[in-house]
Coordinates of N, CA and C in Angstrom, one line a residue:
X1434 N -12.4 53.1 59.3 CA -11.8 54.3 59.2 C -12.0 55.0 57.9
X1435 N -12.3 56.3 58.0 CA -12.5 57.1 56.8 C -13.4 56.4 55.8
X1436 N -14.6 56.2 56.2 CA -15.6 55.5 55.4 C -17.0 56.2 55.4
X1437 N -17.8 55.9 54.4 CA -19.2 56.4 54.4 C -20.1 55.2 54.6
X1438 N -21.1 55.4 55.5 CA -22.1 54.4 55.8 C -23.5 55.0 55.7
X1439 N -24.4 54.4 54.9 CA -25.8 54.9 54.8 C -26.7 53.7 54.9
X1440 N -27.6 53.8 55.9 CA -28.6 52.8 56.1 C -29.9 53.4 55.7
X1441 N -30.5 52.9 54.6 CA -31.7 53.6 54.1 C -33.0 53.0 54.8
X1442 N -33.0 51.8 55.2 CA -34.2 51.2 55.9 C -34.0 51.3 57.4
X1443 N -35.1 51.1 58.1 CA -35.0 51.1 59.6 C -33.9 50.1 60.1
X1444 N -33.0 50.6 60.9 CA -31.9 49.7 61.4 C -30.8 50.6 61.9
X1445 N -29.6 50.1 62.1 CA -28.5 50.8 62.8 C -27.3 50.7 61.9
X1446 N -26.4 51.6 62.2 CA -25.1 51.7 61.4 C -24.1 50.7 61.9
X1447 N -24.0 50.5 63.2 CA -23.1 49.5 63.8 C -23.6 49.0 65.2
X1448 N -23.1 47.9 65.7 CA -23.6 47.3 66.9 C -22.4 46.8 67.7
X1449 N -22.5 47.0 69.0 CA -21.5 46.4 69.9 C -22.1 45.6 71.0
X1450 N -21.7 44.3 71.1 CA -22.3 43.4 72.0 C -21.2 43.0 73.1
X1451 N -21.6 42.2 74.0 CA -20.6 41.8 75.1 C -19.4 41.2 74.4
X1452 N -18.2 41.7 74.9 CA -16.9 41.2 74.3 C -16.5 41.9 73.1
X1453 N -17.2 42.9 72.6 CA -16.8 43.6 71.4 C -16.3 45.0 71.7
X1454 N -15.4 45.5 70.9 CA -14.9 46.9 70.9 C -15.0 47.3 69.5
X1455 N -15.9 48.3 69.2 CA -16.1 48.9 67.9 C -15.4 50.2 67.9
X1456 N -14.6 50.5 66.8 CA -13.9 51.7 66.7 C -14.2 52.3 65.3
X1457 N -14.6 53.6 65.3 CA -14.8 54.3 64.0 C -14.1 55.6 64.1
X1458 N -13.3 55.9 63.1 CA -12.6 57.2 63.0 C -12.8 57.9 61.7
X1459 N -13.1 59.2 61.7 CA -13.2 60.0 60.4 C -14.2 59.3 59.4
X1460 N -15.4 59.1 59.9 CA -16.4 58.5 59.1 C -17.7 59.4 59.0
X1461 N -18.4 59.2 57.9 CA -19.7 59.8 57.7 C -20.8 58.7 57.7
X1462 N -21.8 58.9 58.7 CA -22.7 57.8 58.9 C -24.2 58.5 58.9
X1463 N -25.0 57.9 58.0 CA -26.4 58.4 57.9 C -27.3 57.2 58.0
X1464 N -28.2 57.2 59.0 CA -29.0 56.0 59.2 C -30.5 56.4 59.4
X1465 N -31.4 55.5 59.0 CA -32.8 55.8 59.2 C -33.2 55.7 60.6
X1466 N -32.5 54.9 61.4 CA -32.8 54.8 62.8 C -31.7 55.2 63.7
X1467 N -30.7 54.3 64.0 CA -29.7 54.6 65.0 C -28.3 54.5 64.4
X1468 N -27.4 55.4 64.9 CA -26.0 55.2 64.4 C -25.4 54.0 65.0
X1469 N -25.6 53.8 66.4 CA -25.0 52.7 67.0 C -25.9 52.1 68.1
X1470 N -25.9 50.8 68.3 CA -26.6 50.2 69.4 C -25.6 49.4 70.2
X1471 N -25.7 49.4 71.6 CA -24.8 48.7 72.5 C -25.7 47.9 73.4
X1472 N -25.3 46.6 73.5 CA -26.0 45.7 74.4 C -25.1 45.1 75.4
X1473 N -25.6 45.0 76.7 CA -24.9 44.4 77.8 C -23.6 45.0 78.1
X1474 N -22.5 44.5 77.6 CA -21.1 45.0 77.9 C -20.5 45.5 76.6
X1475 N -21.3 46.1 75.7 CA -20.8 46.6 74.5 C -19.8 47.8 74.7
X1476 N -18.8 47.9 73.9 CA -17.9 49.0 74.0 C -17.6 49.6 72.6
X1477 N -17.5 50.9 72.6 CA -17.3 51.6 71.3 C -16.5 52.9 71.5
X1478 N -15.7 53.2 70.5 CA -15.0 54.5 70.5 C -15.2 55.1 69.1
X1479 N -15.8 56.4 69.1 CA -16.1 57.0 67.9 C -15.5 58.4 67.9
X1480 N -14.6 58.7 66.9 CA -13.9 59.9 66.8 C -14.1 60.6 65.4
X1481 N -14.3 61.9 65.4 CA -14.4 62.7 64.2 C -15.5 62.1 63.3
X1482 N -16.7 61.8 63.8 CA -17.8 61.2 63.0 C -18.8 62.3 62.7
X1483 N -19.3 62.4 61.5 CA -20.4 63.1 61.1 C -21.6 62.2 61.0
X1484 N -22.5 62.3 62.0 CA -23.6 61.3 62.1 C -25.0 62.0 61.9
X1485 N -25.9 61.5 61.2 CA -27.2 61.9 61.0 C -28.1 60.7 61.2
X1486 N -29.0 60.7 62.2 CA -29.8 59.6 62.6 C -31.3 60.0 62.6
X1487 N -32.1 59.1 62.0 CA -33.5 59.3 62.1 C -34.2 59.3 63.4
X1488 N -33.6 58.4 64.3 CA -34.0 58.3 65.7 C -32.9 58.7 66.6
X1489 N -32.1 57.7 67.1 CA -31.1 58.0 68.1 C -29.7 57.9 67.5
X1490 N -28.8 58.7 68.0 CA -27.4 58.4 67.7 C -26.9 57.1 68.4
X1491 N -27.2 57.0 69.7 CA -26.7 55.8 70.4 C -27.9 55.3 71.2
X1492 N -28.2 54.0 71.1 CA -29.2 53.3 71.9 C -28.6 52.2 72.7
X1493 N -28.7 52.3 74.0 CA -28.1 51.4 75.0 C -29.2 50.5 75.5
X1494 N -28.9 49.2 75.6 CA -29.9 48.3 76.2 C -29.2 47.0 76.7
X1495 N -29.9 46.2 77.4 CA -29.4 45.0 78.0 C -30.4 43.9 78.0
X1496 N -30.2 42.9 77.1 CA -31.1 41.8 77.0 C -30.5 40.4 77.3
X1497 N -31.1 39.7 78.2 CA -30.6 38.4 78.6 C -29.2 38.5 79.3
X1498 N -29.0 39.6 80.0 CA -27.8 39.8 80.7 C -28.0 39.8 82.1
X1499 N -27.2 40.6 82.9 CA -27.4 40.8 84.3 C -27.2 42.3 84.6
X1500 N -27.6 42.6 85.9 CA -27.6 44.0 86.3 C -26.2 44.7 86.6
X1501 N -25.2 43.9 86.5 CA -23.8 44.4 86.8 C -23.1 44.8 85.5
X1502 N -23.7 44.4 84.3 CA -23.0 44.7 83.1 C -23.1 46.2 82.7
X1503 N -22.1 46.8 82.1 CA -22.1 48.2 81.7 C -21.7 48.4 80.3
X1504 N -22.5 49.1 79.5 CA -22.2 49.5 78.2 C -21.3 50.7 78.2
X1505 N -20.4 50.8 77.3 CA -19.4 52.0 77.4 C -19.2 52.6 76.0
X1506 N -19.4 53.9 75.9 CA -19.2 54.6 74.7 C -18.4 55.9 74.9
X1507 N -17.4 56.1 74.1 CA -16.6 57.3 74.1 C -16.7 58.0 72.8
X1508 N -17.2 59.2 72.8 CA -17.4 60.0 71.6 C -16.5 61.2 71.6
X1509 N -15.8 61.5 70.6 CA -14.9 62.7 70.6 C -14.9 63.4 69.2
X1510 N -15.0 64.7 69.3 CA -14.9 65.5 68.1 C -15.8 65.1 67.0
X1511 N -17.1 64.9 67.4 CA -18.1 64.4 66.4 C -19.1 65.6 66.2
X1512 N -19.9 65.4 65.1 CA -21.1 66.2 64.8 C -22.3 65.3 64.7
X1513 N -23.2 65.5 65.6 CA -24.3 64.5 65.7 C -25.7 65.2 65.5
X1514 N -26.5 64.7 64.6 CA -27.8 65.2 64.4 C -28.8 64.0 64.5
X1515 N -29.9 64.2 65.3 CA -30.9 63.1 65.5 C -32.2 63.6 65.4
X1516 N -33.2 62.7 65.0 CA -34.6 63.0 64.9 C -35.3 62.9 66.3
X1517 N -34.7 62.1 67.2 CA -35.2 62.0 68.5 C -34.1 62.1 69.5
X1518 N -34.2 61.5 70.7 CA -33.1 61.7 71.7 C -31.7 61.3 71.0
X1519 N -30.7 62.1 71.4 CA -29.4 61.8 70.8 C -28.8 60.5 71.4
X1520 N -28.9 60.4 72.8 CA -28.5 59.2 73.5 C -29.6 58.7 74.3
X1521 N -30.0 57.4 74.1 CA -31.1 56.8 74.9 C -30.6 55.6 75.6
X1522 N -30.7 55.6 76.9 CA -30.2 54.4 77.7 C -31.5 53.8 78.2
X1523 N -31.8 52.5 77.8 CA -33.0 51.9 78.1 C -32.8 50.7 79.0
X1524 N -33.0 50.9 80.3 CA -33.0 49.9 81.3 C -31.7 49.2 81.5
X1525 N -30.6 49.9 81.5 CA -29.3 49.3 81.6 C -28.3 50.3 82.2
X1526 N -27.1 49.7 82.6 CA -26.0 50.6 83.0 C -25.2 51.1 81.8
X1527 N -24.7 52.3 81.9 CA -23.9 52.9 80.8 C -22.9 53.9 81.3
X1528 N -21.8 53.9 80.6 CA -20.7 54.9 80.8 C -20.6 55.7 79.4
X1529 N -21.0 57.0 79.5 CA -21.0 57.8 78.3 C -20.0 58.9 78.4
X1530 N -19.0 59.0 77.6 CA -18.0 60.0 77.7 C -18.0 60.8 76.4
X1531 N -18.4 62.0 76.4 CA -18.6 62.9 75.2 C -17.6 64.0 75.3
X1532 N -16.8 64.2 74.3 CA -15.7 65.2 74.3 C -15.8 66.0 73.0
X1533 N -15.8 67.4 73.2 CA -15.8 68.3 72.1 C -16.7 67.9 71.0
X1534 N -17.9 67.7 71.2 CA -18.8 67.2 70.3 C -20.1 68.1 70.2
X1535 N -20.5 68.3 69.0 CA -21.8 69.1 68.7 C -22.9 68.1 68.6
X1536 N -24.0 68.4 69.4 CA -25.2 67.5 69.4 C -26.4 68.4 69.1
X1537 N -27.2 67.9 68.1 CA -28.4 68.6 67.7 C -29.5 67.6 67.6
X1538 N -30.4 67.5 68.7 CA -31.5 66.6 68.7 C -32.8 67.3 68.4
X1539 N -33.5 66.9 67.4 CA -34.7 67.6 66.9 C -35.7 67.8 68.0
X1540 N -35.8 66.8 69.0 CA -36.8 66.9 70.1 C -36.2 67.6 71.3
X1541 N -35.0 68.1 71.2 CA -34.4 68.8 72.3 C -33.9 68.0 73.4
X1542 N -33.8 66.6 73.3 CA -33.3 65.8 74.4 C -32.0 65.2 74.0
X1543 N -30.9 65.7 74.7 CA -29.6 65.2 74.4 C -29.3 63.7 74.9
X1544 N -29.7 63.6 76.2 CA -29.5 62.3 76.9 C -30.7 62.0 77.7
X1545 N -31.2 60.7 77.6 CA -32.3 60.2 78.4 C -32.1 58.8 78.8
X1546 N -32.4 58.5 80.1 CA -32.5 57.2 80.5 C -34.0 56.8 80.8
X1547 N -34.3 55.5 80.6 CA -35.7 55.1 80.7 C -35.8 53.7 81.3
X1548 N -36.9 53.4 81.8 CA -37.2 52.0 82.1 C -37.5 51.2 80.9
X1549 N -36.9 50.0 80.7 CA -37.1 49.2 79.5 C -38.5 48.6 79.5
X1550 N -39.1 48.5 78.3 CA -40.3 47.9 78.2 C -40.1 46.4 77.5
X1551 N -38.9 46.1 77.4 CA -38.6 44.8 76.8 C -38.7 43.7 77.8
X1552 N -39.5 42.7 77.6 CA -39.7 41.6 78.6 C -38.5 40.8 78.8
X1553 N -37.4 40.9 77.9 CA -36.2 40.1 78.1 C -35.1 41.0 78.6
X1554 N -35.5 42.3 79.1 CA -34.5 43.2 79.7 C -33.8 42.5 80.9
X1555 N -32.5 42.8 81.1 CA -31.8 42.3 82.3 C -32.4 42.9 83.6
X1556 N -32.9 42.0 84.5 CA -33.6 42.5 85.7 C -32.8 43.1 86.7
X1557 N -33.4 44.1 87.5 CA -32.7 44.6 88.7 C -33.6 44.2 89.9
X1558 N -33.0 43.6 90.9 CA -33.8 43.2 92.1 C -34.1 44.4 92.9
X1559 N -35.3 44.3 93.6 CA -35.6 45.5 94.5 C -34.5 45.8 95.5
X1560 N -34.2 47.1 95.6 CA -33.1 47.5 96.5 C -31.7 47.3 96.1
X1561 N -31.5 46.6 94.9 CA -30.1 46.3 94.5 C -29.4 47.6 94.0
X1562 N -28.2 47.8 94.4 CA -27.4 48.9 93.9 C -26.7 48.5 92.6
X1563 N -26.8 49.4 91.6 CA -26.2 49.2 90.3 C -25.2 50.3 90.0
X1564 N -24.4 50.0 88.9 CA -23.5 51.0 88.4 C -24.2 52.3 88.0
X1565 N -25.3 52.2 87.4 CA -26.1 53.3 87.0 C -25.7 53.9 85.6
X1566 N -26.0 55.1 85.4 CA -25.7 55.8 84.2 C -24.7 56.9 84.5
X1567 N -23.5 56.9 84.0 CA -22.5 57.9 84.2 C -22.2 58.6 82.9
X1568 N -22.4 59.9 83.0 CA -22.2 60.8 81.8 C -21.1 61.8 82.1
X1569 N -20.1 61.9 81.2 CA -19.0 62.9 81.3 C -19.0 63.7 80.1
X1570 N -19.1 65.0 80.3 CA -19.1 66.0 79.2 C -17.8 66.8 79.3
X1571 N -17.0 66.9 78.3 CA -15.7 67.6 78.4 C -15.5 68.5 77.2
X1572 N -15.0 69.8 77.5 CA -14.6 70.7 76.5 C -15.6 70.9 75.4
X1573 N -16.9 71.3 75.8 CA -18.0 71.4 74.8 C -19.1 72.1 75.4
X1574 N -20.0 72.6 74.5 CA -21.3 73.1 74.9 C -22.4 72.2 74.5
X1575 N -23.2 71.7 75.4 CA -24.3 70.8 75.1 C -25.6 71.6 75.1
X1576 N -26.3 71.6 74.0 CA -27.6 72.2 74.0 C -28.7 71.1 73.9
X1577 N -29.4 70.9 75.0 CA -30.3 69.8 75.0 C -30.5 69.4 76.5
X1578 N -31.6 68.7 76.7 CA -32.0 68.2 78.1 C -31.3 67.0 78.4
X1579 N -31.0 66.7 79.7 CA -30.5 65.5 80.3 C -31.6 65.0 81.3
X1580 N -32.3 63.9 80.9 CA -33.4 63.5 81.7 C -33.2 62.0 82.2
X1581 N -33.3 61.9 83.5 CA -33.1 60.5 84.1 C -34.5 60.0 84.5
X1582 N -35.0 59.0 83.8 CA -36.3 58.4 84.1 C -36.3 57.0 84.4
X1583 N -35.1 56.4 84.7 CA -35.0 55.0 85.0 C -34.9 54.9 86.6
X1584 N -36.0 54.5 87.2 CA -36.0 54.5 88.7 C -35.3 53.3 89.3
X1585 N -34.7 52.4 88.5 CA -33.9 51.3 89.0 C -32.5 51.6 89.2
X1586 N -32.0 52.8 88.8 CA -30.6 53.1 89.0 C -30.5 54.6 89.0
X1587 N -29.3 55.1 89.4 CA -29.0 56.6 89.5 C -28.2 57.0 88.2
X1588 N -28.3 58.4 88.0 CA -27.5 59.0 86.9 C -26.6 60.0 87.6
X1589 N -25.3 60.0 87.1 CA -24.4 61.0 87.5 C -23.8 61.7 86.3
X1590 N -23.8 63.1 86.3 CA -23.3 63.8 85.2 C -22.2 64.7 85.7
X1591 N -21.0 64.6 85.0 CA -19.8 65.3 85.3 C -19.5 66.3 84.2
X1592 N -19.3 67.5 84.5 CA -18.9 68.6 83.6 C -17.5 68.9 83.8
X1593 N -16.7 68.8 82.7 CA -15.3 69.3 82.7 C -15.0 70.3 81.6
X1594 N -14.9 71.5 82.0 CA -14.8 72.6 81.1 C -15.9 72.6 80.0
X1595 N -17.1 72.4 80.6 CA -18.3 72.2 79.7 C -19.4 73.1 80.1
X1596 N -20.3 73.4 79.2 CA -21.5 74.2 79.5 C -22.7 73.4 79.0
X1597 N -23.7 73.3 79.8 CA -25.0 72.7 79.5 C -26.1 73.7 79.4
X1598 N -26.8 73.8 78.2 CA -28.0 74.6 78.1 C -29.2 73.8 77.9
X1599 N -29.8 73.5 79.0 CA -31.0 72.6 79.0 C -31.4 72.2 80.4
X1600 N -32.5 71.5 80.5 CA -33.0 70.9 81.8 C -32.1 69.8 82.2
X1601 N -31.9 69.6 83.5 CA -31.3 68.4 84.0 C -32.3 67.9 85.1
X1602 N -32.7 66.6 85.0 CA -33.7 66.1 85.9 C -33.3 64.8 86.6
X1603 N -33.3 64.8 87.9 CA -33.1 63.6 88.7 C -31.7 63.0 88.5
X1604 N -30.7 63.9 88.5 CA -29.3 63.5 88.3 C -28.4 64.1 89.4
X1605 N -27.3 63.4 89.7 CA -26.2 64.0 90.5 C -25.3 64.7 89.6
X1606 N -25.0 65.9 89.9 CA -24.2 66.8 89.0 C -22.9 67.3 89.6
X1607 N -21.8 67.0 89.0 CA -20.5 67.5 89.4 C -19.9 68.5 88.3
X1608 N -19.4 69.6 88.8 CA -18.9 70.6 87.8 C -17.6 71.1 88.3
X1609 N -16.6 71.2 87.4 CA -15.4 71.8 87.7 C -15.6 73.3 87.6
X1610 N -14.5 74.1 88.0 CA -14.6 75.5 88.1 C -14.9 76.2 86.8
X1611 N -14.5 75.6 85.7 CA -14.7 76.1 84.4 C -16.0 75.8 83.7
X1612 N -16.9 75.1 84.4 CA -18.1 74.6 83.8 C -19.3 75.5 84.3
X1613 N -20.4 75.5 83.4 CA -21.6 76.3 83.6 C -22.8 75.5 83.3
X1614 N -23.9 75.9 83.9 CA -25.2 75.2 83.5 C -26.3 76.3 83.4
X1615 N -26.9 76.4 82.3 CA -28.0 77.3 82.1 C -29.3 76.4 81.9
X1616 N -30.1 76.4 82.9 CA -31.3 75.5 82.8 C -32.4 76.2 82.0
X1617 N -32.9 75.5 81.0 CA -34.0 76.1 80.1 C -35.4 75.7 80.5
X1618 N -35.5 74.8 81.5 CA -36.8 74.4 82.0 C -36.5 73.9 83.4
X1619 N -37.6 73.8 84.2 CA -37.5 73.4 85.6 C -36.7 72.2 85.8
X1620 N -35.8 72.1 86.7 CA -34.9 71.1 86.9 C -34.7 70.7 88.4
X1621 N -34.3 69.4 88.6 CA -34.0 69.0 90.0 C -32.8 68.1 90.0
X1622 N -31.8 68.5 90.8 CA -30.6 67.8 90.8 C -30.0 67.7 92.2
X1623 N -28.9 66.9 92.4 CA -28.1 66.9 93.6 C -26.7 67.3 93.1
X1624 N -26.3 68.5 93.7 CA -25.0 69.1 93.3 C -23.9 68.5 94.2
X1625 N -22.9 67.9 93.5 CA -21.8 67.2 94.2 C -20.6 68.1 94.2
X1626 N -19.9 68.2 95.3 CA -18.7 69.0 95.4 C -19.0 70.5 95.5
X1627 N -18.0 71.3 95.1 CA -18.0 72.7 95.3 C -18.6 73.5 94.1
X1628 N -19.9 73.3 94.0 CA -20.6 74.1 92.9 C -21.1 75.4 93.5
X1629 N -20.8 76.5 92.8 CA -21.2 77.8 93.3 C -22.4 78.4 92.5
X1630 N -23.1 79.3 93.1 CA -24.3 79.9 92.5 C -24.0 80.6 91.2
X1631 N -22.8 81.1 91.0 CA -22.5 81.8 89.8 C -22.2 80.9 88.6
X1632 N -22.1 79.6 88.9 CA -22.0 78.6 87.8 C -23.4 78.2 87.3
X1633 N -24.5 78.6 87.9 CA -25.8 78.2 87.6 C -26.6 79.4 87.1
X1634 N -27.5 79.2 86.1 CA -28.3 80.3 85.6 C -29.6 79.6 85.0
X1635 N -30.6 80.5 84.9 CA -31.9 80.1 84.3 C -32.7 81.3 84.0
X1636 N -33.5 81.3 82.9 CA -34.3 82.5 82.6 C -35.5 82.7 83.5
X1637 N -36.1 83.8 83.5 CA -37.3 84.0 84.3 C -38.4 83.0 84.1
X1638 N -39.0 82.5 85.1 CA -40.0 81.5 85.1 C -39.5 80.0 85.2
X1639 N -38.2 79.9 85.3 CA -37.6 78.6 85.4 C -36.9 78.5 86.7
X1640 N -37.1 77.3 87.4 CA -36.5 77.1 88.7 C -35.6 75.9 88.8
X1641 N -34.5 76.0 89.3 CA -33.6 74.9 89.6 C -33.8 74.5 91.1
X1642 N -34.3 73.2 91.3 CA -34.4 72.7 92.7 C -33.2 71.8 92.9
X1643 N -32.4 72.1 94.0 CA -31.1 71.4 94.2 C -30.9 71.1 95.6
X1644 N -30.3 69.9 95.8 CA -29.6 69.6 97.1 C -28.2 69.8 96.8
X1645 N -27.4 70.3 97.8 CA -26.0 70.6 97.5 C -25.1 70.2 98.7
X1646 N -23.9 69.6 98.3 CA -23.0 69.2 99.3 C -22.3 70.5 99.8
X1647 N -22.1 71.5 98.9 CA -21.5 72.8 99.3 C -22.5 73.7 99.9
X1648 N -22.1 74.7 100.6 CA -23.0 75.7 101.2 C -23.5 76.5 100.0
X1649 N -24.8 76.5 99.8 CA -25.5 77.2 98.7 C -26.8 77.7 99.2
X1650 N -27.1 79.0 98.8 CA -28.4 79.6 99.3 C -29.4 79.7 98.2
X1651 N -30.6 79.6 98.5 CA -31.7 79.9 97.5 C -31.7 81.4 97.2
X1652 N -32.1 81.7 95.9 CA -32.2 83.1 95.5 C -32.4 83.2 94.0
X1653 N -32.4 84.4 93.5 CA -32.6 84.7 92.1 C -31.3 84.5 91.4
X1654 N -31.4 84.0 90.2 CA -30.2 83.8 89.3 C -30.0 85.0 88.4
X1655 N -28.9 85.1 87.7 CA -28.6 86.3 86.9 C -29.5 86.6 85.8
X1656 N -30.2 85.6 85.2 CA -31.1 85.8 84.1 C -32.5 85.8 84.5
X1657 N -32.8 85.8 85.8 CA -34.2 86.0 86.4 C -34.8 84.7 86.8
X1658 N -34.2 83.6 86.7 CA -34.7 82.4 87.2 C -34.4 82.2 88.7
X1659 N -34.9 81.1 89.3 CA -34.7 80.9 90.7 C -33.9 79.6 91.0
X1660 N -33.1 79.7 92.1 CA -32.5 78.5 92.6 C -33.1 78.3 94.0
X1661 N -33.6 77.1 94.2 CA -34.2 76.7 95.4 C -33.4 75.5 96.0
X1662 N -32.8 75.8 97.1 CA -31.9 74.8 97.7 C -32.7 74.1 98.8
X1663 N -32.8 72.8 98.7 CA -33.7 72.0 99.6 C -32.9 71.8 100.9

């Protein structure tokens, strides 16, 4: 609590493994690589953190574990700057709850999931259902892409009084009535619940491809982009 952490060489500021709960409040953290790493069932709570990372703010992974384990990170009232993806989920399940936080990723990717290249990564059997990657954004504006590239599991993104300005790809998206999404590049999503067309926007030349539980029609969006409902 109320501390300064600086990691000059490649490495991380803190680590949470199975059975651990890491809590940081009111801290300043500057790292050459990552602010935090979470493995298997790692848990962390980070509040009012000023973080500057050469690579990722948070790196989630699972080594020598199993496909049911879930890493969990809650971030609130933080200011995050990263050289690469702000949050990277590499071949594992994750619950990521971000509240009233500013995120600035130099490569424009706020959250990404990927297939792990680690031979010791916890395996997923063909056809197995997993917890997946669940992202909750509350009371904030997120500028950056949300990209789901892990074909072994699904990603679900929930917006609560939040705005996303960026592409969202291959995710289930739930939005409350106070939330908005401005797609800055072509996107494809499955809209869950009562999402309306006036909550969606994109500039000319950008298309949102969507499946929708609610009745939604294809058409032009306010800023000149297109909504294509499958």
